[in-house]
Coordinates of C-alpha atoms in Angstrom, one line a residue:
M1 CA 28.5 -6.7 39.7
W2 CA 25.5 -5.8 37.4
H3 CA 23.9 -3.3 39.9
T4 CA 20.5 -4.2 38.6
G5 CA 18.8 -3.0 41.8
P6 CA 20.2 0.6 41.6
I7 CA 19.6 0.6 37.8
L8 CA 16.0 -0.4 38.1
R9 CA 15.4 2.3 40.8
A10 CA 17.1 4.9 38.6
L11 CA 14.9 3.9 35.6
W12 CA 11.8 4.2 37.8
R13 CA 12.8 7.7 38.8
N14 CA 13.3 8.6 35.1
K15 CA 10.5 6.4 33.8
V16 CA 9.1 8.9 31.3
G17 CA 12.3 9.0 29.3
A18 CA 12.7 5.3 29.5
L19 CA 9.1 4.7 28.5
L20 CA 9.6 6.9 25.4
V21 CA 12.6 4.9 24.3
V22 CA 10.7 1.6 24.9
I23 CA 7.9 2.8 22.7
Q24 CA 10.2 4.0 20.0
M25 CA 12.2 0.7 20.0
A26 CA 9.0 -1.4 20.1
L27 CA 7.4 0.5 17.1
T28 CA 10.7 0.1 15.2
L29 CA 10.8 -3.6 15.8
A30 CA 7.1 -4.0 14.7
I31 CA 7.5 -1.9 11.5
V32 CA 11.0 -3.2 10.5
S33 CA 10.2 -6.9 10.9
N34 CA 7.0 -6.6 8.8
A35 CA 8.7 -4.4 6.3
L36 CA 11.5 -7.0 5.8
T37 CA 8.8 -9.6 5.2
I38 CA 7.2 -7.5 2.5
I39 CA 10.6 -6.7 1.0
D40 CA 11.5 -10.4 0.9
Q41 CA 8.1 -11.2 -0.7
R42 CA 8.5 -8.6 -3.4
Q43 CA 12.1 -9.4 -4.2
A44 CA 11.2 -13.1 -4.5
L45 CA 8.4 -12.1 -6.9
I46 CA 10.7 -10.0 -9.0
A47 CA 13.4 -12.7 -9.0
R48 CA 11.2 -15.4 -10.3
P49 CA 12.5 -17.0 -13.5
T50 CA 10.3 -16.2 -16.5
G51 CA 11.3 -19.4 -18.2
M52 CA 12.5 -17.4 -21.2
A53 CA 15.8 -16.1 -22.5
D54 CA 15.2 -12.7 -21.1
S55 CA 18.6 -11.2 -21.8
E56 CA 18.4 -12.2 -25.5
L57 CA 14.9 -11.0 -26.3
F58 CA 13.4 -7.8 -27.6
S59 CA 10.0 -6.9 -29.1
L60 CA 9.0 -4.4 -31.8
N61 CA 5.6 -3.2 -32.8
A62 CA 5.4 -2.6 -36.6
Y63 CA 2.2 -1.2 -37.9
P64 CA 1.9 -2.1 -41.6
S65 CA 1.1 0.5 -44.2
V66 CA -2.0 -1.6 -45.1
K67 CA -4.1 -2.4 -42.1
Q68 CA -6.0 -5.6 -41.4
P69 CA -6.1 -8.3 -42.5
L70 CA -2.4 -8.9 -42.1
D71 CA -0.6 -10.1 -45.2
Q72 CA 0.9 -13.4 -44.2
G73 CA 3.4 -13.3 -47.1
K74 CA 4.7 -9.9 -46.1
V75 CA 5.0 -10.9 -42.5
Q76 CA 6.9 -14.0 -43.5
Q77 CA 9.2 -11.8 -45.7
D78 CA 9.9 -9.6 -42.7
L79 CA 10.7 -12.6 -40.5
D80 CA 13.0 -14.2 -43.1
K81 CA 15.0 -11.0 -43.6
I82 CA 15.2 -10.4 -39.8
R83 CA 16.6 -14.0 -39.4
E84 CA 19.3 -13.2 -42.0
L85 CA 20.7 -10.4 -39.9
P86 CA 24.0 -11.2 -38.1
G87 CA 23.4 -11.8 -34.4
V88 CA 19.7 -12.9 -34.8
I89 CA 18.8 -16.4 -33.5
D90 CA 15.1 -16.5 -34.4
A91 CA 12.0 -14.3 -34.7
T92 CA 8.2 -14.7 -34.8
L93 CA 5.0 -12.7 -35.0
I94 CA 3.2 -13.0 -31.7
N95 CA -0.1 -11.8 -30.4
Q96 CA 1.1 -10.4 -27.1
I97 CA 4.4 -9.7 -25.4
P98 CA 5.2 -11.7 -22.3
M99 CA 5.8 -9.6 -19.1
S100 CA 4.2 -6.6 -20.7
G101 CA 1.2 -6.3 -18.4
S102 CA -1.1 -6.4 -21.4
G103 CA -2.4 -9.4 -23.4
S104 CA -5.2 -12.0 -23.6
S105 CA -6.2 -15.0 -21.5
S106 CA -9.0 -17.5 -21.5
G107 CA -10.5 -20.3 -19.3
F108 CA -9.7 -23.9 -20.2
R109 CA -11.0 -27.3 -19.1
T110 CA -10.3 -30.8 -20.0
A111 CA -12.4 -32.4 -22.7
D112 CA -14.3 -34.6 -20.3
A113 CA -14.9 -32.0 -17.6
N114 CA -18.3 -30.6 -16.9
P115 CA -18.9 -27.6 -19.2
D116 CA -20.6 -25.8 -16.3
G117 CA -17.6 -26.5 -14.0
Q118 CA -14.7 -24.3 -13.2
H119 CA -12.4 -23.4 -16.0
V120 CA -8.6 -22.9 -15.4
P121 CA -7.5 -19.4 -16.5
A122 CA -4.4 -19.2 -18.7
A123 CA -2.6 -16.7 -20.9
V124 CA -2.9 -17.5 -24.6
F125 CA 0.1 -16.9 -26.9
N126 CA -0.2 -17.3 -30.6
G127 CA 3.0 -17.4 -32.7
G128 CA 4.9 -19.3 -35.3
T129 CA 5.9 -23.0 -35.0
N130 CA 9.3 -21.7 -33.8
I131 CA 7.9 -19.7 -30.9
L132 CA 9.5 -22.0 -28.3
N133 CA 12.9 -21.4 -29.8
V134 CA 12.3 -17.7 -30.0
M135 CA 11.3 -17.4 -26.4
G136 CA 14.0 -19.9 -25.2
L137 CA 11.4 -22.0 -23.4
K138 CA 12.4 -25.4 -22.2
L139 CA 10.3 -28.3 -23.5
V140 CA 10.1 -31.0 -20.7
K141 CA 7.4 -33.3 -22.2
G142 CA 6.1 -34.2 -25.6
R143 CA 7.3 -32.5 -28.8
D144 CA 7.7 -29.1 -30.3
F145 CA 5.4 -27.7 -33.0
T146 CA 5.7 -28.9 -36.6
P147 CA 4.6 -27.2 -39.8
A148 CA 1.6 -29.5 -39.9
D149 CA 0.4 -27.8 -36.6
Y150 CA 0.4 -24.3 -38.1
H151 CA -2.8 -22.7 -39.2
V152 CA -4.3 -19.4 -40.1
S153 CA -7.2 -18.0 -38.1
A154 CA -9.0 -14.8 -37.2
Y155 CA -8.6 -13.5 -33.7
G156 CA -11.0 -15.3 -31.4
Y157 CA -10.9 -18.6 -33.2
T158 CA -7.7 -20.0 -31.8
Q159 CA -9.7 -22.7 -30.0
D160 CA -9.6 -24.5 -33.3
A161 CA -5.8 -24.9 -33.1
P162 CA -5.0 -28.5 -33.7
A163 CA -2.1 -28.6 -31.3
V164 CA -1.1 -26.7 -28.2
I165 CA 1.8 -26.6 -25.8
I166 CA 1.0 -25.7 -22.2
T167 CA 3.1 -24.9 -19.1
Q168 CA 3.9 -27.5 -16.5
Q169 CA 1.9 -25.5 -13.9
L170 CA -1.2 -25.5 -16.1
A171 CA -0.7 -29.3 -16.9
D172 CA -0.6 -30.0 -13.1
E173 CA -3.9 -28.1 -12.6
L174 CA -5.7 -29.6 -15.6
F175 CA -4.4 -33.2 -15.4
P176 CA -3.3 -33.9 -11.8
G177 CA -1.5 -37.2 -11.6
K178 CA -1.9 -37.8 -15.3
D179 CA 0.4 -37.5 -18.4
P180 CA -0.9 -34.4 -20.2
I181 CA 0.5 -35.4 -23.6
G182 CA -2.2 -36.6 -26.0
Q183 CA -4.9 -35.1 -23.7
S184 CA -7.4 -32.6 -25.1
I185 CA -8.4 -29.2 -23.6
T186 CA -11.1 -26.9 -24.7
R187 CA -12.7 -23.5 -24.2
D188 CA -16.1 -25.1 -24.8
S189 CA -15.9 -25.0 -28.6
G190 CA -13.4 -27.3 -30.3
L191 CA -10.7 -29.5 -28.9
M192 CA -7.0 -28.8 -28.8
E193 CA -4.5 -31.6 -28.3
V194 CA -1.7 -31.1 -25.8
V195 CA 1.5 -32.1 -27.7
G196 CA 4.0 -30.6 -25.4
V197 CA 4.7 -29.2 -22.0
V198 CA 7.2 -26.4 -21.2
Q199 CA 8.9 -26.1 -17.8
T200 CA 8.0 -22.5 -16.9
M201 CA 6.6 -19.5 -18.6
L202 CA 5.2 -16.4 -16.9
G203 CA 2.5 -14.8 -18.9
S204 CA 1.9 -11.1 -19.5
W205 CA 0.9 -10.4 -15.9
P206 CA 3.5 -11.7 -13.5
E207 CA 1.5 -10.7 -10.4
W208 CA -1.6 -12.5 -11.6
N209 CA -2.5 -15.5 -9.4
H210 CA -2.3 -17.7 -12.5
A211 CA 0.9 -16.1 -13.9
G212 CA 2.5 -19.5 -14.6
N213 CA -0.5 -20.8 -16.7
A214 CA 0.0 -20.4 -20.4
V215 CA -1.3 -22.0 -23.6
I216 CA 0.8 -21.6 -26.7
T217 CA -0.6 -22.2 -30.2
P218 CA 1.0 -22.1 -33.6
D219 CA -1.3 -19.6 -35.3
F220 CA -1.1 -16.7 -37.7
I221 CA -3.8 -14.3 -36.6
T222 CA -5.0 -12.3 -39.5
D223 CA -6.7 -9.5 -37.6
L224 CA -4.1 -8.7 -34.9
V225 CA -4.8 -5.2 -33.6
I226 CA -1.2 -4.6 -32.8
P227 CA 1.3 -6.9 -34.7
H228 CA 4.3 -7.7 -32.5
Y229 CA 7.6 -9.1 -33.6
L230 CA 9.5 -11.0 -30.9
I231 CA 13.2 -11.4 -31.7
R232 CA 15.9 -13.5 -30.0
T233 CA 19.5 -12.5 -30.5
K234 CA 22.8 -14.0 -29.7
A235 CA 24.3 -13.1 -26.3
G236 CA 25.7 -9.6 -26.3
S237 CA 24.2 -8.7 -29.8
R238 CA 20.8 -7.4 -28.7
S239 CA 21.5 -3.7 -28.6
E240 CA 23.2 -3.7 -32.1
V241 CA 20.4 -5.9 -33.6
M242 CA 17.6 -3.7 -32.3
G243 CA 18.8 -0.8 -34.5
K244 CA 19.4 -3.0 -37.5
V245 CA 15.9 -4.6 -37.4
Q246 CA 14.2 -1.2 -37.3
D247 CA 16.3 0.0 -40.3
L248 CA 15.6 -3.2 -42.1
L249 CA 11.8 -3.1 -41.6
L250 CA 11.6 0.5 -42.8
K251 CA 13.6 -0.4 -45.8
V252 CA 11.2 -3.2 -46.7
D253 CA 8.1 -1.0 -46.2
P254 CA 8.9 2.8 -45.7
N255 CA 5.3 3.5 -45.0
R256 CA 5.0 1.3 -41.9
V257 CA 5.1 2.8 -38.4
I258 CA 7.4 1.3 -35.8
L259 CA 6.6 1.8 -32.2
T260 CA 7.8 0.5 -28.9
V261 CA 11.1 -1.3 -29.5
R262 CA 11.8 -2.7 -26.0
T263 CA 14.0 -5.4 -24.5
M264 CA 12.5 -8.1 -22.3
D265 CA 14.5 -6.6 -19.4
E266 CA 12.8 -3.3 -19.9
W267 CA 9.4 -5.0 -20.0
K268 CA 10.2 -6.7 -16.7
H269 CA 11.3 -3.5 -15.1
R270 CA 8.1 -1.7 -16.2
V271 CA 5.8 -4.5 -15.1
Y272 CA 7.6 -4.7 -11.7
A273 CA 7.9 -0.9 -11.3
Q274 CA 5.5 -0.7 -8.4
D275 CA 7.3 -3.5 -6.6
I276 CA 10.7 -2.0 -7.2
V277 CA 9.5 1.4 -5.8
M278 CA 7.9 -0.3 -2.8
V279 CA 11.1 -2.2 -2.0
G280 CA 13.1 1.1 -2.2
V281 CA 10.7 3.0 -0.1
L282 CA 10.6 0.3 2.6
K283 CA 14.4 0.1 2.7
A284 CA 14.5 3.8 3.1
C285 CA 11.9 3.7 5.9
I286 CA 13.9 1.0 7.7
T287 CA 17.1 3.0 7.5
I288 CA 15.4 6.2 8.7
L289 CA 13.7 4.4 11.6
A290 CA 16.9 2.8 12.6
M291 CA 18.7 6.2 12.6
I292 CA 15.9 7.9 14.6
T293 CA 15.9 5.0 17.1
A294 CA 19.7 5.2 17.5
L295 CA 19.6 9.0 18.0
G296 CA 16.9 8.6 20.6
I297 CA 18.8 6.1 22.6
T298 CA 22.0 8.1 22.3
G299 CA 20.3 11.3 23.3
L300 CA 18.7 9.7 26.3
T301 CA 21.9 8.1 27.5
V302 CA 23.8 11.4 27.1
F303 CA 21.1 13.1 29.1
W304 CA 21.3 10.6 31.9
V305 CA 25.2 10.8 31.9
N306 CA 25.0 14.5 32.3
Q307 CA 22.3 14.2 34.9
R308 CA 24.4 11.7 36.9
R309 CA 27.9 13.3 36.6
K310 CA 28.2 13.7 40.4
Q311 CA 26.9 10.2 41.0
V312 CA 29.4 8.8 38.5
G313 CA 32.2 10.8 40.1
T314 CA 31.3 9.5 43.5
R315 CA 31.4 5.9 42.2
R316 CA 34.8 6.5 40.6
A317 CA 36.0 8.0 43.9
L318 CA 34.9 4.9 45.7
G319 CA 36.9 2.7 43.4
A320 CA 34.6 1.9 40.5
T321 CA 36.6 1.3 37.3
K322 CA 36.0 2.9 34.0
A323 CA 34.8 -0.5 32.7
A324 CA 32.3 -0.7 35.5
I325 CA 30.9 2.7 34.6
V326 CA 30.5 1.7 30.9
R327 CA 28.9 -1.6 32.0
Y328 CA 26.4 0.3 34.2
F329 CA 25.0 2.3 31.3
L330 CA 25.0 -0.6 28.9
V331 CA 23.1 -2.8 31.4
E332 CA 20.7 0.0 31.9
N333 CA 20.2 0.3 28.1
G334 CA 20.0 -3.5 27.9
I335 CA 17.1 -3.6 30.4
I336 CA 15.2 -1.0 28.3
S337 CA 15.9 -3.0 25.1
V338 CA 14.6 -6.3 26.7
V339 CA 11.3 -4.6 27.7
A340 CA 11.1 -2.9 24.2
T341 CA 11.6 -6.2 22.4
L342 CA 8.9 -7.9 24.4
V343 CA 6.4 -5.1 23.7
G344 CA 7.7 -4.9 20.1
T345 CA 7.2 -8.6 19.5
G346 CA 3.6 -8.3 20.5
L347 CA 3.1 -5.3 18.2
A348 CA 4.9 -7.0 15.3
L349 CA 2.6 -10.0 15.5
A350 CA -0.5 -7.9 15.8
L351 CA 0.5 -5.7 12.9
N352 CA 1.3 -8.8 10.8
R353 CA -2.1 -10.3 11.6
L354 CA -3.8 -7.2 10.3
L355 CA -1.6 -7.2 7.1
V356 CA -2.4 -10.9 6.5
Q357 CA -6.1 -10.5 7.0
H358 CA -6.6 -7.3 5.0
Y359 CA -3.8 -7.3 2.4
Q360 CA -3.1 -11.0 1.9
L361 CA 0.5 -10.6 2.9
P362 CA 2.5 -13.6 4.2
A363 CA 2.8 -14.5 7.8
L364 CA 5.8 -13.0 9.6
P365 CA 8.6 -15.6 9.5
L366 CA 10.1 -16.3 12.9
G367 CA 13.6 -15.7 11.5
Y368 CA 12.8 -12.1 10.5
L369 CA 11.3 -11.4 13.9
L370 CA 14.3 -12.8 15.8
G371 CA 16.7 -11.2 13.3
S372 CA 15.1 -7.8 13.8
L373 CA 15.0 -8.2 17.5
G374 CA 18.7 -9.1 17.7
A375 CA 19.6 -6.2 15.4
L376 CA 17.6 -3.8 17.5
V377 CA 19.3 -4.9 20.7
V378 CA 22.7 -4.5 19.1
L379 CA 21.7 -1.1 17.7
G380 CA 20.7 0.0 21.2
Q381 CA 24.0 -1.1 22.7
L382 CA 26.0 0.5 20.0
S383 CA 24.0 3.8 20.4
A384 CA 24.6 3.8 24.2
L385 CA 28.3 2.9 23.9
L386 CA 29.8 6.3 23.1
P387 CA 27.9 8.2 25.9
A388 CA 28.9 5.3 28.3
F389 CA 32.6 5.8 27.4
K390 CA 32.3 9.5 28.0
A391 CA 30.7 8.8 31.4
A392 CA 33.7 6.6 32.2
Q393 CA 36.0 9.6 31.6
I394 CA 34.3 11.6 34.4
P395 CA 37.0 12.2 37.0
P396 CA 36.5 11.2 40.7
A397 CA 37.0 14.8 41.7
T398 CA 33.6 15.6 40.3
A399 CA 32.2 14.1 43.5
T400 CA 33.6 17.0 45.5
R401 CA 32.1 19.7 43.3
S402 CA 28.9 21.3 44.4
V403 CA 27.7 22.0 40.8

């Protein structure tokens, strides 16, 4: 029924064409399965929750007419007026914008740890006592900042902050198995008491290995190089509020310069720009590879159908049904697909091993390999289906023709 013997002999006689298709399908399987793994990794990276109210936040750089030191009274006046605007939930001055790809970090250790030992890196955010409310961070342990925690310092002296709030990820690294509340951390000069823990917060560099480590302090930094205002609005009000805040700040101080008014979504898009481009390029490559492979299979099947017209006509004259003719070419293509998937599986695993060793990419999940393998087999059958149907239309009289 399956005519595997005649099919194998026919493939052997046309082994060059079959071999080219096997190579093409095997390479497609190796590339597509690994590309899907990379796409999944990048999309998971981009989709990670920041822990903040992304859709409600925007930032604004406002260079004052009088440079450093910053006038705390004028900054407070700006913030009070911003909060009075309809649609504004809260606002703060902040030393760096989360998800911006630019900021500051430092190494921290517990108070009783060896000063010469390893410090845990973390991003450092200085803002008002309301910084958690502005960012929309979720406090899971301890308490929020109070006015008594707030202090004024010059940049570089934030280790003197009396109270800090850290992320859960950093708490797990610094105090494994312990309650972090009431514990002290240090950067080797001065102690800071952990008064609270927030669930999640990505810092300024989301692709950093320590992106989930953050230390938040309630400071007014007098010598900030670039003063940033971070503003949280009510849902659906952000676009309208962005324009109003710019007008308001220029009305308060017409000589100041306002630069880079940007939503948190725009910051995220910028910081993930390379990943977004990579995902798009890989999807395009997968599509193109699939099309080329399908065309190759279709072309080879068409060639074989034309080459065997008299043979097909003879089979039809001897009683072969149209379904039998279609099945013959599909079985032939199926044999090629099986060989290609076996070779492609080996290539996919070898390619993935190189990517893991040299580019720290994740191991190829079995599901992606099997999914790609199945999709390739289906693609091969669909590509051969139309030529097979055309072969089935060859009349039995073709067997009697000399050409």
